[in-house]
Every structure is written in structure tokens, then in C-alpha cells.
GROMACS .gro file of C-alpha atoms in nm:
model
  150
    1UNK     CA    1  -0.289   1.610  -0.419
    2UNK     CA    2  -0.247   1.827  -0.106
    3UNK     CA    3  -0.121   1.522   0.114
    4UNK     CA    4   0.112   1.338  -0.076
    5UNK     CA    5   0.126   0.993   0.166
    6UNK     CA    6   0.070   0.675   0.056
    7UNK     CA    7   0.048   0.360   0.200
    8UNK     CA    8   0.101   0.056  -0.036
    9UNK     CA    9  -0.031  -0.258   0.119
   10UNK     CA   10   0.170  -0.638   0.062
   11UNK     CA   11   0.056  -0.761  -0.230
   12UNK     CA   12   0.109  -0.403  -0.409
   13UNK     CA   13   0.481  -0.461  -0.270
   14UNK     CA   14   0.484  -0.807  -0.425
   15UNK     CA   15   0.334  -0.664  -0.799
   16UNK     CA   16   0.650  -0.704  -0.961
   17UNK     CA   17   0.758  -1.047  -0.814
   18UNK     CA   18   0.440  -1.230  -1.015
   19UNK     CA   19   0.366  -1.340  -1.346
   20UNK     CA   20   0.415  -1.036  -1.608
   21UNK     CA   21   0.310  -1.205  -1.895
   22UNK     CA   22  -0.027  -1.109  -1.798
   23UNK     CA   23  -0.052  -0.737  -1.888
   24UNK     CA   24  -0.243  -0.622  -1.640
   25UNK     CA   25   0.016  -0.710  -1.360
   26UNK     CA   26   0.330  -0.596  -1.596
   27UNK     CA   27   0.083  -0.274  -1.637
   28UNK     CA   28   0.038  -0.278  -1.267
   29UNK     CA   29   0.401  -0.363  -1.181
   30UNK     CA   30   0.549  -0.007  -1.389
   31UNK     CA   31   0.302   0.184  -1.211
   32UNK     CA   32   0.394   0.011  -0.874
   33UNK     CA   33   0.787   0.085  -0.941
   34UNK     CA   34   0.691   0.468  -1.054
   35UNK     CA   35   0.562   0.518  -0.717
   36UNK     CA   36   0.832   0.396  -0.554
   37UNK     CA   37   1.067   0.611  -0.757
   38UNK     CA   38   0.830   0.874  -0.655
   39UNK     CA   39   0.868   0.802  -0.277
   40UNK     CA   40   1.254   0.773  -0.323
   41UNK     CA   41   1.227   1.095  -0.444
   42UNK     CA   42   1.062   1.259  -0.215
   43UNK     CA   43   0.776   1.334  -0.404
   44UNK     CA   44   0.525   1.110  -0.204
   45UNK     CA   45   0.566   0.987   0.184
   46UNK     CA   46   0.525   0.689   0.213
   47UNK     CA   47   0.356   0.497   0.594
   48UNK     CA   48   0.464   0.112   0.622
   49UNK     CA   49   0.312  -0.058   0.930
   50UNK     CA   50   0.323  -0.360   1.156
   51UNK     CA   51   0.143  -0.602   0.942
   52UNK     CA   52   0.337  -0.516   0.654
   53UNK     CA   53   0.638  -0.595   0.858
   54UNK     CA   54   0.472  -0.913   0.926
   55UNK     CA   55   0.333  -1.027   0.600
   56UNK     CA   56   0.712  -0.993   0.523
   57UNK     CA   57   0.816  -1.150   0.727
   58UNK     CA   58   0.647  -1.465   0.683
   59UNK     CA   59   0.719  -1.420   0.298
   60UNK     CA   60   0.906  -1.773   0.258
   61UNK     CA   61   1.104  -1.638  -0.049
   62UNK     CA   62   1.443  -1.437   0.088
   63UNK     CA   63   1.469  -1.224  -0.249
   64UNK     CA   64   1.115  -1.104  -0.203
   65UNK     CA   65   1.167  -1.043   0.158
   66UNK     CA   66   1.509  -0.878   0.134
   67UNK     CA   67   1.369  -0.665  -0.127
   68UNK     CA   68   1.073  -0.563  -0.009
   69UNK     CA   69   1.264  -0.477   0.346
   70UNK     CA   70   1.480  -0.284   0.177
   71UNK     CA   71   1.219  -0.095   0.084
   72UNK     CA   72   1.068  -0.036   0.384
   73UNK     CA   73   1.317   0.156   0.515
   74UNK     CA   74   1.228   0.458   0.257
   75UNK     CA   75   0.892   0.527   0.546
   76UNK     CA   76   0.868   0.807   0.688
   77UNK     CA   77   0.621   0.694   0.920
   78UNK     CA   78   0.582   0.302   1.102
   79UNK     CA   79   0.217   0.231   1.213
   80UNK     CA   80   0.242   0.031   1.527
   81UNK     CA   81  -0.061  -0.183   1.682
   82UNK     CA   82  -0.306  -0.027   1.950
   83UNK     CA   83  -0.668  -0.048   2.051
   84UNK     CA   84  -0.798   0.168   1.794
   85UNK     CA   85  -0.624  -0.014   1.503
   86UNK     CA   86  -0.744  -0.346   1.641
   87UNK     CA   87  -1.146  -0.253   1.688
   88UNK     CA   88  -1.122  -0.049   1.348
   89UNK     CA   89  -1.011  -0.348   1.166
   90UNK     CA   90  -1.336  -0.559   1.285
   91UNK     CA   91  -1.529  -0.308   1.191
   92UNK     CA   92  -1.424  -0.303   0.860
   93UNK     CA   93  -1.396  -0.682   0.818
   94UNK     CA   94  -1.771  -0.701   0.870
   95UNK     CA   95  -1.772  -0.579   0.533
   96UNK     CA   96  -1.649  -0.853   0.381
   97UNK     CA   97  -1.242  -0.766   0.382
   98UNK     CA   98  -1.060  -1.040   0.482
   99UNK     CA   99  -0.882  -0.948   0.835
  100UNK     CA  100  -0.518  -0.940   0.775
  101UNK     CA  101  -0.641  -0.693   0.453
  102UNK     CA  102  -0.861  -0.522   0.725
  103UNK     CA  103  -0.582  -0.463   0.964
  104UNK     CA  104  -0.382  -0.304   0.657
  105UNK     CA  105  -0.670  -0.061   0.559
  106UNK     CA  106  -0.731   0.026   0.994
  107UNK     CA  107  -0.324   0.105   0.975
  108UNK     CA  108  -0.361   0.373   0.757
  109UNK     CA  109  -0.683   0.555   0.846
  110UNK     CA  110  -0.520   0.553   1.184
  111UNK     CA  111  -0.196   0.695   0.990
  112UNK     CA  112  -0.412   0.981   0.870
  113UNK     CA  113  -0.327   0.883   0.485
  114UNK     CA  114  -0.515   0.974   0.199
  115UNK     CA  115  -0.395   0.726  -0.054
  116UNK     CA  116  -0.423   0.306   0.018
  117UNK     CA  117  -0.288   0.143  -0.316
  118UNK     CA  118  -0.349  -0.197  -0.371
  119UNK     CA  119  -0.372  -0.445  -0.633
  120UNK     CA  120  -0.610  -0.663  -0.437
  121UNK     CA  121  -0.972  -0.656  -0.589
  122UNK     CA  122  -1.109  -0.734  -0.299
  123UNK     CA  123  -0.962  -0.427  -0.110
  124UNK     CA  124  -1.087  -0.217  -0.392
  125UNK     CA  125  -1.413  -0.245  -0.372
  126UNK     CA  126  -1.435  -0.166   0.001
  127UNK     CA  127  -1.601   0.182  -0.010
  128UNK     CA  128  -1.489   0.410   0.253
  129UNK     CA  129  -1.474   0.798   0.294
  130UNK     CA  130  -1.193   0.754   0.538
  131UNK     CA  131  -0.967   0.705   0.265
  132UNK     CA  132  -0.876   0.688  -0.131
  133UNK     CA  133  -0.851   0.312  -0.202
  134UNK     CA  134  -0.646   0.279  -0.519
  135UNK     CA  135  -0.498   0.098  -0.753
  136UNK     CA  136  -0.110   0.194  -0.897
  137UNK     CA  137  -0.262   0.232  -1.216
  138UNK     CA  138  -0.553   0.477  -1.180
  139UNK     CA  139  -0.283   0.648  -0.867
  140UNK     CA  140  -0.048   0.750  -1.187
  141UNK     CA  141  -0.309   0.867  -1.361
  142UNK     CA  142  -0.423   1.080  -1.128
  143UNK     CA  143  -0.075   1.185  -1.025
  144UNK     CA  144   0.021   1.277  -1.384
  145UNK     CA  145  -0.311   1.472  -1.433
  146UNK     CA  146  -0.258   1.700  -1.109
  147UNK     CA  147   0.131   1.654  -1.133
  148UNK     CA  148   0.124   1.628  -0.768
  149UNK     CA  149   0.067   1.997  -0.712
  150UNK     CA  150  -0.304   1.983  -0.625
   0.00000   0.00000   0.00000
């Protein structure tokens, strides 16, 4: 893992705030949390950007909102919105990925990170060389195998 920055998009920030009677999100939720504990830490950097400010702050439940602000302030980096973000993002949503999810993935291959993790299936199976899409799951597992020294 030679860079060690993530960039988790909203709904990855919202993983713990759903159902976790269903044990793939409870699974997905730990994993989620471990991350942040690792970007607390300083064990992994972590970018936030514009549209995750956004999709905040139109989040309509305070706790989620507060929390998830909170969180935010653990970046080390804020992605803010330019020209190349903006014609990256239709590029990518002509595959398919729905445009606020497109603006997310254009924020960090501008951001230079290597990691995207998201819980959003239809993020996931974007292909792209310009980044590692990821879920928290299969992110720990990798993590634990290298131990973040690679």
C-alpha cells in the first residue's frame, strides 16, 4: 500500500446508519468503522470533497449529518470543484454511473487517490485504471494482508 489515501464516498459514510440485521451491511459497517479508526490514527489519509459536503448536507436526518461532519474534519485534503472535475465526471457517467456518484469518483482521480471505497454496487463495477474502486470489506482484507507496509 505505498499511498495510503482513501476517499470514502456518502453512502460508505452512511454504512452504519442502515439496517444491520442484514449481515452484509453489519459486515460492511465494522469494516467501514475500522477504516475510520485507521484514518484517526493516522494510518490512512483520508480526501473528503465538495459533493460529499453536499450530499451532507442535504442529509435530512441531523444525527447522520452531525456525525458524518464530524467526521469530515479528520481530511487531510478537501477536493473543491473546477473544470477538470466537472468534464471528468461526464465522461465517466457515460458509463452508466449515475452523476452525483460520477462527480464523487472525478473528485478523487483529480485528488490523485488510489483507494475509492464504496458500498454502492453500482460504483463498483465501474472499471477504471485511474483508481482502486473498493469495497470496506475486500479494503481490510487487503490492508490486513500487506499490513499497510506495501
Amino acid at each position: 500500500m505505498e499511498n495510503k489515501t482513501v476517499y470514502l464516498d456518502t453512502c460508505t459514510f452512511n454504512r452504519p446508519f442502515d439496517d444491520q440485521t442484514q449481515i452484509k451491511i453489519s459486515l460492511e459497517t465494522q469494516a467501514k468503522l475500522f477504516i475510520q479508526s485507521l484514518i484517526k490514527d493516522n494510518k490512512l489519509d483520508m480526501v473528503y470533497s465538495y459533493i460529499c459536503f453536499y450530499e451532507n448536507y442535504i442529509n435530512p436526518f441531523e444525527n447522520k449529518k452531525l456525525t458524518i461532519f464530524e467526521f469530515s474534519k479528520y481530511a487531510k485534503y478537501t477536493v473543491i470543484e473546477n473544470k477538470e472535475i466537472l468534464l471528468k465526471s461526464k465522461e465517466i457517467s457515460k458509463n452508466g454511473i449515475k452523476p452525483i456518484d460520477a462527480l464523487h469518483l472525478s473528485c478523487a482521480i483529480n485528488a490523485g487517490v488510489n483507494y475509492f471505497i464504496t458500498v454502492d454496487d453500482g460504483i463498483l463495477k465501474y472499471n477504471t485504471n485511474e483508481i482502486k474502486i473498493i469495497d470496506p470489506i475486500m479494503f481490510i482484507k487487503y490492508w490486513e494482508t500487506y499490513g499497510g507496509k506495501k
